[in-house]
Coordinates of C-alpha atoms and ligand atoms in Angstrom, one line a residue:
M1 CA -42.2 -17.1 -3.1
P2 CA -44.0 -18.1 -6.3
S3 CA -41.3 -19.2 -8.8
S4 CA -42.3 -17.3 -11.3
L5 CA -41.1 -13.4 -9.4
F6 CA -38.2 -14.9 -11.0
T7 CA -38.2 -14.5 -15.2
S8 CA -35.1 -13.9 -17.5
V9 CA -35.6 -11.0 -19.9
S10 CA -37.0 -13.0 -22.3
G11 CA -40.5 -12.9 -19.9
A12 CA -41.0 -10.1 -19.2
S13 CA -43.8 -10.1 -21.8
A14 CA -47.1 -9.1 -21.7
E15 CA -47.8 -12.1 -19.4
H16 CA -45.8 -11.4 -16.6
E17 CA -45.8 -8.0 -14.5
Y18 CA -42.9 -9.3 -12.8
Y19 CA -39.6 -9.4 -13.9
T20 CA -36.8 -10.3 -12.1
P21 CA -33.3 -10.9 -14.1
L22 CA -31.6 -13.3 -12.6
P23 CA -28.2 -14.3 -13.0
P24 CA -27.6 -17.8 -14.2
G25 CA -26.9 -20.1 -11.3
Y26 CA -28.4 -17.6 -8.7
R27 CA -29.1 -18.9 -5.1
L28 CA -31.9 -16.8 -3.1
G29 CA -30.5 -17.0 0.9
K30 CA -26.2 -17.9 0.3
T31 CA -25.7 -14.4 0.3
K32 CA -27.1 -11.9 2.7
F33 CA -27.9 -8.2 1.7
I34 CA -27.4 -5.4 4.5
I35 CA -28.4 -2.1 3.2
V36 CA -27.4 1.4 4.4
T37 CA -29.6 4.2 4.1
G38 CA -29.2 7.5 5.2
S39 CA -31.9 10.3 6.5
V40 CA -32.2 14.0 8.2
M41 CA -28.8 14.7 5.9
S42 CA -26.1 13.0 3.6
G43 CA -22.8 13.4 4.6
L44 CA -23.2 11.6 7.4
G45 CA -20.7 9.0 6.8
K46 CA -22.3 6.4 6.2
G47 CA -19.4 5.5 3.6
I48 CA -17.2 5.1 6.9
F49 CA -19.9 3.0 9.3
S50 CA -21.1 0.5 6.5
A51 CA -16.4 0.2 6.0
S52 CA -16.0 -0.5 9.5
L53 CA -19.6 -3.1 9.9
G54 CA -17.9 -4.3 7.1
K55 CA -14.1 -4.8 8.6
V56 CA -16.0 -6.3 12.4
L57 CA -17.8 -8.7 10.2
Q58 CA -14.4 -10.3 8.3
E59 CA -13.2 -10.5 11.4
H60 CA -15.7 -12.7 12.6
G61 CA -14.7 -14.6 9.3
Y62 CA -17.0 -13.6 6.6
R63 CA -16.0 -12.3 3.2
C64 CA -17.8 -9.0 2.6
A65 CA -18.5 -7.2 -1.1
P66 CA -19.0 -3.5 0.0
I67 CA -21.3 -1.4 -3.2
K68 CA -21.7 2.1 -3.5
F69 CA -24.6 3.7 -5.2
D70 CA -25.0 7.5 -6.5
G71 CA -28.2 9.0 -7.4
Y72 CA -26.5 10.8 -10.5
L73 CA -26.7 10.4 -13.9
N74 CA -23.3 10.6 -14.5
I75 CA -22.1 7.5 -15.4
D76 CA -19.2 7.3 -13.5
A77 CA -17.3 10.2 -11.6
G78 CA -14.7 10.8 -13.1
T79 CA -16.2 13.7 -15.2
L80 CA -17.5 15.1 -11.5
N81 CA -15.4 18.1 -9.8
P82 CA -13.5 16.7 -7.0
Y83 CA -13.9 20.2 -5.3
R84 CA -18.2 19.7 -5.2
H85 CA -17.9 16.0 -4.5
G86 CA -14.7 14.7 -2.7
E87 CA -11.3 13.1 -4.8
V88 CA -12.3 10.8 -7.9
F89 CA -11.3 7.7 -6.5
V90 CA -9.1 5.5 -8.9
L91 CA -9.9 1.3 -9.0
D92 CA -7.6 -1.0 -10.8
D93 CA -9.5 -1.3 -13.6
G94 CA -9.5 2.0 -14.0
T95 CA -13.6 2.9 -12.8
E96 CA -13.8 6.4 -11.6
T97 CA -15.0 6.5 -8.9
D98 CA -16.7 8.2 -5.5
M99 CA -14.2 8.3 -2.4
D100 CA -16.2 6.0 -0.3
L101 CA -14.3 2.9 -2.9
G102 CA -11.1 4.2 -1.2
T103 CA -12.3 3.9 2.4
Y104 CA -13.4 1.0 1.7
E105 CA -10.6 -0.8 0.2
R106 CA -8.1 0.0 3.2
M107 CA -10.6 -0.3 5.6
L108 CA -11.3 -4.2 4.5
D109 CA -7.8 -4.5 2.6
I110 CA -9.5 -5.6 -0.5
T111 CA -8.7 -4.8 -4.3
L112 CA -12.5 -3.0 -6.3
S113 CA -13.4 -3.2 -9.6
K114 CA -16.5 -1.7 -11.6
D115 CA -19.3 -4.5 -10.0
N116 CA -18.9 -2.3 -6.7
Y117 CA -20.0 1.1 -8.0
L118 CA -22.9 1.8 -9.6
T119 CA -24.8 5.4 -10.6
G120 CA -28.2 6.9 -11.4
G121 CA -26.2 7.1 -15.2
K122 CA -24.8 3.6 -14.8
I123 CA -28.5 1.7 -14.6
F124 CA -29.8 3.9 -17.2
H125 CA -27.4 3.5 -19.8
R126 CA -28.3 0.3 -20.0
V127 CA -31.7 0.3 -19.3
L128 CA -32.2 2.3 -22.9
S129 CA -29.1 0.1 -24.5
Q130 CA -31.3 -2.8 -23.4
E131 CA -34.4 -0.7 -25.6
R132 CA -32.6 -0.1 -28.4
E133 CA -31.6 -4.0 -28.6
G134 CA -35.0 -4.7 -28.8
S135 CA -34.9 -6.8 -25.0
Y136 CA -37.6 -5.4 -23.8
L137 CA -40.1 -7.9 -26.8
G138 CA -42.7 -4.5 -27.2
R139 CA -43.1 -3.6 -23.8
D140 CA -43.1 -0.3 -22.3
V141 CA -40.2 -0.3 -20.1
Q142 CA -41.1 1.4 -16.4
F143 CA -39.3 2.4 -13.6
I144 CA -41.2 -0.8 -12.1
P145 CA -39.9 -3.7 -12.7
H146 CA -37.7 -3.0 -15.1
V147 CA -35.3 0.0 -14.0
T148 CA -35.7 -2.1 -10.2
G149 CA -34.9 -5.0 -11.8
E150 CA -31.9 -4.4 -13.2
I151 CA -31.2 -3.0 -9.7
K152 CA -31.9 -6.1 -8.1
R153 CA -30.0 -7.7 -11.2
F154 CA -26.1 -5.6 -10.5
L155 CA -26.8 -6.1 -6.8
R156 CA -26.7 -10.6 -7.4
H157 CA -24.3 -9.9 -9.4
L158 CA -22.5 -8.7 -7.7
A159 CA -23.1 -11.7 -4.7
M160 CA -22.2 -14.3 -6.7
K161 CA -19.1 -12.6 -9.2
S162 CA -17.6 -12.1 -4.8
K163 CA -18.6 -15.2 -3.2
A164 CA -19.7 -13.1 -0.5
D165 CA -21.1 -14.2 2.7
F166 CA -22.4 -10.6 2.8
V167 CA -22.5 -7.8 0.7
L168 CA -22.7 -4.8 1.7
M169 CA -25.4 -1.7 -0.5
E170 CA -24.7 1.8 1.2
V171 CA -27.5 3.9 -0.7
G172 CA -26.0 7.1 -1.3
G173 CA -27.8 11.0 -0.5
T174 CA -30.9 10.6 2.0
V175 CA -34.1 9.1 2.0
G176 CA -36.7 11.5 0.3
D177 CA -34.3 12.0 -2.7
I178 CA -36.1 12.1 -6.1
E179 CA -32.3 11.0 -7.0
N180 CA -32.8 8.2 -4.9
E181 CA -36.2 6.7 -4.9
Y182 CA -36.4 4.2 -7.3
F183 CA -33.4 3.1 -5.4
I184 CA -34.7 2.0 -2.6
E185 CA -37.8 0.6 -4.2
A186 CA -35.7 -2.0 -5.6
M187 CA -33.7 -2.6 -2.4
R188 CA -37.7 -3.0 -1.1
Q189 CA -38.7 -6.0 -3.9
L190 CA -35.0 -7.2 -3.2
A191 CA -36.2 -7.3 0.3
Y192 CA -38.9 -9.2 -0.2
E193 CA -37.6 -12.0 -2.9
E194 CA -34.4 -12.9 -1.3
G195 CA -36.4 -13.2 2.9
K196 CA -36.7 -11.6 5.7
R197 CA -33.9 -13.5 7.4
N198 CA -31.6 -12.2 4.5
V199 CA -32.1 -8.7 4.3
C200 CA -31.0 -6.3 7.0
F201 CA -31.8 -2.8 7.0
I202 CA -29.1 -0.5 8.6
N203 CA -30.5 3.5 8.6
V204 CA -28.2 5.8 9.3
T205 CA -29.1 9.0 11.2
Y206 CA -28.6 12.3 12.7
I207 CA -29.2 13.6 16.0
L208 CA -29.2 17.2 16.4
E209 CA -27.8 19.2 19.0
P210 CA -28.4 22.8 18.6
G211 CA -25.8 25.1 20.3
F212 CA -28.5 27.6 22.2
L213 CA -30.5 24.6 23.2
G214 CA -27.6 22.4 24.7
E215 CA -29.7 19.3 24.4
Q216 CA -30.3 16.4 21.4
K217 CA -33.1 17.0 19.9
S218 CA -34.1 13.7 17.9
K219 CA -37.4 15.1 16.0
A220 CA -35.5 15.3 12.5
A221 CA -34.6 12.1 12.9
Q222 CA -37.9 11.1 13.4
L223 CA -38.9 12.3 10.3
G224 CA -36.6 10.5 8.6
I225 CA -36.7 7.5 9.4
K226 CA -40.2 7.9 8.7
R227 CA -39.8 9.0 5.0
L228 CA -37.7 5.2 4.9
M229 CA -41.2 3.5 6.8
E230 CA -43.8 5.0 4.1
L231 CA -41.4 3.5 0.8
G232 CA -42.0 0.0 2.7
I233 CA -38.7 -0.4 4.7
Q234 CA -38.8 -1.1 8.3
P235 CA -35.4 -0.6 9.1
D236 CA -34.2 -2.8 11.3
I237 CA -30.8 -1.1 13.0
I238 CA -30.6 3.2 13.6
A239 CA -27.2 3.7 13.3
C240 CA -27.5 8.1 15.7
R241 CA -24.3 9.8 14.0
A242 CA -24.3 12.7 16.8
T243 CA -21.4 14.8 18.2
H244 CA -21.6 13.9 21.5
E245 CA -22.5 9.9 22.5
V246 CA -26.8 9.7 21.9
T247 CA -28.6 9.8 25.0
E248 CA -30.8 6.8 26.7
K249 CA -33.5 9.1 25.7
V250 CA -33.3 9.9 23.0
R251 CA -32.9 6.8 21.6
E252 CA -35.6 5.7 23.5
K253 CA -37.6 8.3 21.6
I254 CA -36.3 7.2 18.3
S255 CA -37.0 3.9 19.0
I256 CA -41.2 4.2 19.6
Y257 CA -41.1 6.0 16.8
S258 CA -39.5 3.2 14.6
N259 CA -40.3 -0.3 15.8
V260 CA -36.8 -1.0 16.8
P261 CA -35.6 -2.3 20.2
V262 CA -33.8 -0.1 21.3
E263 CA -31.2 -2.2 22.1
N264 CA -30.7 -1.6 18.0
V265 CA -30.5 2.6 18.2
V266 CA -27.6 3.3 18.9
S267 CA -24.7 6.3 18.9
M268 CA -21.8 6.6 16.7
H269 CA -20.9 10.2 17.9
D270 CA -17.7 11.8 17.1
V271 CA -14.6 9.7 17.3
P272 CA -10.7 10.9 16.5
S273 CA -9.5 8.5 14.0
I274 CA -12.3 6.7 11.8
Y275 CA -10.5 3.7 12.7
L276 CA -11.6 3.9 15.9
I277 CA -15.5 2.9 14.3
P278 CA -14.9 -0.2 14.2
G279 CA -14.1 -0.6 18.0
M280 CA -17.0 1.5 18.3
I281 CA -19.6 -1.1 16.7
K282 CA -18.1 -4.1 18.6
Q283 CA -18.7 -2.0 21.4
A284 CA -22.5 -1.5 21.0
R285 CA -22.3 -5.2 19.5
L286 CA -24.0 -4.4 16.8
D287 CA -22.2 -7.0 14.9
R288 CA -23.5 -9.6 16.6
R289 CA -27.4 -8.1 16.3
I290 CA -26.7 -7.9 12.4
M291 CA -26.2 -11.8 12.3
D292 CA -29.0 -12.2 14.4
I293 CA -31.3 -10.4 12.5
L294 CA -29.5 -12.7 9.3
H295 CA -29.6 -16.1 11.0
V296 CA -25.7 -16.2 10.7
N297 CA -23.3 -17.8 13.2
H298 CA -21.2 -15.3 15.0
Q299 CA -17.4 -15.8 15.1
R300 CA -16.8 -18.0 12.5
K301 CA -13.1 -17.1 13.2
R302 CA -11.1 -14.2 16.0
A303 CA -9.5 -13.6 13.7
G304 CA -5.9 -12.0 15.5
D305 CA -5.9 -8.9 15.1
G306 CA -2.9 -7.4 17.4
R307 CA -1.4 -5.5 14.3
W308 CA -4.4 -3.6 14.2
L309 CA -4.1 -2.7 17.7
H310 CA -1.3 -1.6 17.5
F311 CA -1.9 0.8 14.7
I312 CA -5.3 1.6 17.0
R313 CA -2.8 2.7 19.9
N314 CA 0.2 4.9 17.5
I315 CA -3.0 7.1 16.0
Q316 CA -4.0 7.6 19.4
K317 CA -0.5 7.7 21.6
P318 CA 2.4 9.6 18.8
E319 CA 5.6 10.2 20.5
R320 CA 6.3 12.1 17.6
E321 CA 4.6 15.1 15.7
V322 CA 5.8 16.3 12.1
T323 CA 4.4 19.6 9.9
I324 CA 4.3 18.7 6.8
G325 CA 3.1 21.3 4.1
I326 CA 0.8 20.0 1.0
T327 CA -0.1 22.7 -1.8
G328 CA -4.4 23.0 -2.0
K329 CA -6.6 24.9 -0.5
Y330 CA -8.2 23.5 2.9
T331 CA -11.3 25.9 1.7
A332 CA -11.5 23.6 -0.9
L333 CA -12.7 20.8 1.5
R334 CA -10.4 17.7 3.2
D335 CA -13.0 15.7 0.9
S336 CA -10.5 16.0 -2.8
Y337 CA -7.5 15.3 -0.6
A338 CA -9.1 12.1 1.2
S339 CA -6.8 9.4 -0.1
I340 CA -3.5 11.5 1.0
I341 CA -4.7 12.4 4.0
Q342 CA -5.1 8.3 4.3
A343 CA -2.2 7.5 3.4
V344 CA -0.1 11.0 5.4
E345 CA -1.9 9.4 8.6
H346 CA -0.9 5.2 7.4
A347 CA 2.5 6.5 7.2
A348 CA 2.3 8.1 10.5
A349 CA 1.2 5.7 12.5
S350 CA 3.6 3.4 11.0
L351 CA 7.0 5.1 12.4
R352 CA 4.9 6.5 15.7
C353 CA 4.5 10.2 15.2
R354 CA 1.3 12.8 13.8
A355 CA 1.5 14.5 11.0
Q356 CA -0.4 17.6 10.9
I357 CA -1.1 19.4 7.7
K358 CA -0.1 22.5 6.8
W359 CA -2.3 23.4 4.0
I360 CA -0.9 25.9 1.7
D361 CA -3.2 27.8 -1.2
T362 CA -0.4 28.9 -4.3
E363 CA -2.3 31.1 -6.1
K364 CA -0.1 33.9 -4.4
I365 CA 2.9 32.5 -4.1
T366 CA 5.9 33.7 -6.0
S367 CA 9.6 32.3 -5.0
Q368 CA 10.2 35.4 -3.5
N369 CA 7.5 34.1 -0.9
A370 CA 7.4 30.9 -0.9
A371 CA 10.1 30.4 1.2
A372 CA 8.4 32.1 4.6
A373 CA 4.3 29.9 2.9
L374 CA 6.9 27.2 3.8
E375 CA 8.0 28.3 7.5
G376 CA 7.7 25.4 9.3
V377 CA 7.2 22.5 7.0
A378 CA 9.5 20.1 7.3
G379 CA 8.2 18.8 3.7
I380 CA 5.8 19.5 0.5
I381 CA 3.5 17.5 -1.0
V382 CA 2.2 18.6 -4.9
P383 CA -0.9 16.8 -5.6
G384 CA -2.1 15.5 -8.8
G385 CA -4.1 18.4 -10.0
F386 CA -5.5 19.9 -13.1
G387 CA -5.7 23.5 -14.6
K388 CA -3.7 26.8 -14.2
R389 CA -4.9 27.9 -11.1
G390 CA -2.3 28.3 -8.5
A391 CA 0.8 25.9 -10.5
E392 CA 3.6 28.9 -10.3
G393 CA 3.0 28.5 -7.0
K394 CA 3.6 25.6 -6.5
I395 CA 6.5 25.8 -9.5
A396 CA 7.9 28.1 -7.2
C397 CA 7.4 26.0 -3.7
I398 CA 9.1 22.8 -5.4
Q399 CA 11.7 25.2 -6.8
Y400 CA 12.8 26.2 -3.0
A401 CA 12.1 22.6 -2.0
R402 CA 14.6 21.6 -4.2
E403 CA 17.1 24.4 -3.8
H404 CA 17.1 23.5 0.2
Q405 CA 17.4 20.2 0.9
I406 CA 13.2 19.5 2.0
P407 CA 11.8 16.7 1.3
Y408 CA 9.4 16.4 -1.2
L409 CA 7.1 14.2 -2.7
G410 CA 5.3 14.7 -6.4
L411 CA 1.6 13.1 -7.7
C412 CA 0.9 13.4 -11.0
F413 CA 0.8 17.4 -11.8
G414 CA 3.5 16.9 -8.6
F415 CA 5.7 15.3 -11.0
Q416 CA 5.2 17.2 -14.0
L417 CA 5.5 20.8 -12.9
A418 CA 8.8 19.4 -11.0
L419 CA 10.0 18.3 -14.2
V420 CA 8.4 21.2 -15.3
E421 CA 10.5 23.0 -12.4
F422 CA 13.9 22.0 -13.1
A423 CA 13.8 22.3 -16.9
R424 CA 13.0 26.5 -15.7
H425 CA 16.0 26.7 -13.7
V426 CA 18.3 23.8 -14.2
L427 CA 17.9 23.4 -17.9
K428 CA 18.0 26.7 -18.3
L429 CA 14.7 27.0 -20.8
K430 CA 13.3 29.5 -19.3
D431 CA 9.7 29.3 -21.1
A432 CA 9.6 26.0 -20.5
D433 CA 5.8 24.6 -19.5
S434 CA 3.1 21.6 -19.6
T435 CA 0.8 21.9 -22.7
E436 CA -2.0 21.9 -20.2
L437 CA -1.2 25.2 -18.9
E438 CA 0.9 26.6 -22.0
P439 CA -0.7 25.6 -25.2
K440 CA 2.1 27.5 -27.0
S441 CA 4.9 26.7 -25.2
K442 CA 8.1 26.8 -27.2
H443 CA 9.8 24.4 -25.2
P444 CA 7.0 21.8 -24.2
V445 CA 8.7 19.4 -21.5
I446 CA 5.3 18.1 -20.2
D447 CA 3.0 17.0 -23.4
I448 CA -0.1 15.7 -24.3
L449 CA -0.2 11.6 -24.5
P450 CA -0.6 11.0 -27.9
E451 CA -3.2 8.4 -27.9
Q452 CA -5.4 11.9 -25.8
Q453 CA -4.8 13.7 -28.9
G454 CA -8.0 14.7 -30.5
L455 CA -10.0 12.5 -28.1
A456 CA -13.1 14.9 -28.3
S457 CA -15.0 13.6 -25.3
L458 CA -14.2 14.0 -21.1
G459 CA -16.0 11.1 -20.1
G460 CA -13.3 7.6 -19.0
N461 CA -10.6 8.8 -21.5
M462 CA -7.7 9.8 -19.5
R463 CA -4.7 7.2 -18.6
L464 CA -6.6 5.8 -15.7
G465 CA -6.2 2.0 -13.7
G466 CA -3.6 -0.5 -12.4
H467 CA -1.0 -0.1 -15.2
D468 CA 2.4 -1.7 -14.3
V469 CA 6.4 0.3 -13.7
L470 CA 9.7 -1.0 -14.0
V471 CA 11.9 0.4 -11.5
T472 CA 15.7 1.2 -12.6
P473 CA 17.6 -0.9 -9.7
G474 CA 19.5 0.5 -7.7
S475 CA 17.5 3.5 -7.8
R476 CA 16.1 5.1 -4.3
A477 CA 12.8 4.1 -6.0
Y478 CA 13.9 0.4 -6.0
A479 CA 15.4 0.4 -2.6
L480 CA 12.6 2.0 -1.5
Y481 CA 10.3 -0.4 -2.5
G482 CA 12.3 -3.7 -3.0
S483 CA 11.3 -4.7 -6.4
G484 CA 11.7 -3.9 -10.3
K485 CA 8.3 -4.1 -10.7
I486 CA 5.7 -2.9 -9.3
R487 CA 1.8 -1.5 -10.4
E488 CA 0.3 1.6 -9.5
R489 CA -2.6 3.8 -10.2
F490 CA -2.8 6.2 -13.1
R491 CA -5.2 8.8 -13.9
H492 CA -3.4 11.4 -16.0
R493 CA -3.5 12.8 -19.9
Y494 CA -0.3 14.3 -19.8
E495 CA 3.6 13.4 -20.0
C496 CA 7.0 13.8 -20.0
N497 CA 7.9 14.7 -23.8
P498 CA 10.2 11.9 -25.1
K499 CA 11.6 14.8 -27.1
Y500 CA 13.4 15.7 -23.1
I501 CA 14.4 13.0 -21.7
P502 CA 18.4 13.2 -22.3
Q503 CA 18.6 16.6 -20.9
F504 CA 16.8 15.8 -18.1
E505 CA 19.4 13.1 -17.7
E506 CA 22.1 15.1 -18.5
A507 CA 21.8 17.0 -16.5
G508 CA 21.7 15.1 -13.3
L509 CA 17.1 13.9 -13.4
V510 CA 16.8 10.1 -13.0
F511 CA 13.9 9.0 -13.9
S512 CA 13.4 5.5 -11.8
G513 CA 10.4 4.2 -12.9
R514 CA 8.9 3.5 -17.0
A515 CA 5.7 2.5 -17.8
S516 CA 6.0 -1.3 -18.4
A517 CA 4.2 -0.9 -22.0
N518 CA 4.4 1.3 -25.3
A519 CA 8.1 0.5 -24.9
G520 CA 8.2 2.6 -21.7
R521 CA 7.8 5.7 -23.2
I522 CA 6.4 6.9 -20.5
M523 CA 8.4 7.5 -17.8
Q524 CA 6.9 7.1 -14.4
I525 CA 9.1 8.3 -11.4
L526 CA 12.0 10.6 -10.8
E527 CA 14.0 11.6 -8.1
L528 CA 17.3 13.6 -7.6
P529 CA 20.5 12.3 -6.3
N530 CA 21.8 14.6 -4.0
H531 CA 18.9 15.7 -2.2
P532 CA 17.5 13.9 1.0
F533 CA 14.5 12.6 -0.7
F534 CA 13.0 14.3 -3.5
I535 CA 10.5 12.2 -6.2
G536 CA 7.7 13.0 -8.2
V537 CA 5.9 10.3 -9.2
Q538 CA 3.2 10.1 -12.3
F539 CA 0.5 7.6 -10.6
H540 CA -1.6 8.4 -7.4
P541 CA 0.1 5.9 -4.6
E542 CA -1.9 7.1 -2.3
F543 CA -5.0 5.0 -3.8
L544 CA -2.2 2.0 -2.5
S545 CA -2.0 3.0 1.0
R546 CA -3.6 0.9 3.5
P547 CA -3.7 1.4 7.2
L548 CA -1.3 -2.1 7.5
Q549 CA 0.7 -1.6 4.7
P550 CA 1.5 1.8 4.6
H551 CA 2.2 2.8 0.9
P552 CA 6.8 2.7 1.2
L553 CA 6.6 6.8 -0.8
Y554 CA 4.4 7.8 1.9
A555 CA 6.4 6.3 4.2
S556 CA 10.1 7.0 2.7
F557 CA 8.7 10.7 2.4
L558 CA 7.9 11.0 6.2
K559 CA 10.6 9.5 7.1
A560 CA 12.6 12.3 5.6
C561 CA 10.9 14.8 7.3
L562 CA 11.2 13.3 10.8
P563 CA 14.4 15.2 13.1
P564 CA 16.8 12.2 13.2
A565 CA 15.7 10.3 16.3
Ligands
LIG601 N1 -3.6 17.5 -14.8 C1 -2.2 16.2 -15.0 C2 -2.9 15.6 -16.9 O1 -3.8 15.6 -17.0 C3 -2.0 15.4 -13.7 C4 -3.6 15.0 -14.2 C5 -3.2 14.8 -12.1 O2 -3.0 15.0 -11.9 N2 -3.7 13.7 -11.9 O3 -2.7 14.4 -16.9

């Protein structure tokens, strides 16, 4: 490969067509790249597949750095509507990302940062800023080489910073989308520059099985893969998503059309839990094929994964069942509550039970019909949320839980509404409210954070990311965390109005967690002592739950929901 292929930013002048800014000290071939694209349709679970593959490679003793690219022009996921795009997953450094980053953190048991998430908006923002700074030395700034160069730089920066053996690159959307075409071009260039044995392309495709035919059809997949090949990319592996196991015949057909040996065309059909997918990858020997393609040794270390197998067994063969209610519309897509559902699943597995979730649409709930709406639920979670819609119904559910000794877990908005409920019905401040819901409230027990006052733009400026929380010794929270100092992730604009703290405390409500910064002003955990389990938290514990380390709040909430063994 010509060394002039790599130039610095300043080298992108009239003499060079090549523009590949390399991070200083970058060594070609040190990190292997696995690039996962999708065809036929989006929503196939590319993130789950990539995360599972990463987990298997970890078991071989390798270090994996996942990265997701989203084609939209938003700089991050912060301003996206979760009902359209799935939940906004918040990283410790405050980056607001796509829900797939949550899947990566959980499956790989690692903590990610802004370097693991890239959007079209973020790339263009950087290219345009550099243009304004004059970094391109009079050249016309082009998709190729400048935008593609920026993408390659980002990936190589991650490779160096993470010291990963493998960078797992998930390209969001579908091959053929306008939004990711230049990105796929950048991946083609990357493969050319890094060399054949250093880059492996996996296409996740979909095998249709229309009910009226009763058989699997591969045409859509063939066309999708062909589209990828038209862009100059020869896939090494084809992972076929399907409802049922993909037949040999269909795999052969795809193999012939795509130049991929049939043993590298594998079935990734539906399984009852995403945590079974790493096992499926191993069974298909996909990990080994990828390691062969990339010329790395198999099984440098066999991780003794008895705990993982135990976890899987508990998921598959629960001994008990419990139903918990979560306020939120099921029809609003499970993806909007992805981390909560996962946190419940992890906690349930640790208790050898299965938690059924009953979604409670609160728009029509009042204190008169709350009992009927909550019939059969052993505990209630009010998750994070924004705005007025359904808020009164959530307050009615919280009142019911408080008065009827039903375990309650309030998350962020659920913490704030628990305070509104307590203020209205225990402190007898009839008009108590959050200024988010009622700006002119006479008793604004929840009010905007002072630093949020007057902020005009919406993106990236909530109180975001990981913050330390001081937990009061002797409290329930202290007992379940087993520590006086914890770290949790936040995403909010409002807080408990400090003016009302004394009144809450006099009436018996305990604030057992406070921010360690801001002189402890921001209340972070509330609990009611004379209740089986009533805890609200200003943060999102679900972002920290991992399969083998269920979050203590979820685990003890669920335990409180179970009938005594
Ligand atoms: N809407 C509330 C706030 O901005 C709660 C946010 C949330 O639940 N994530 O503070």
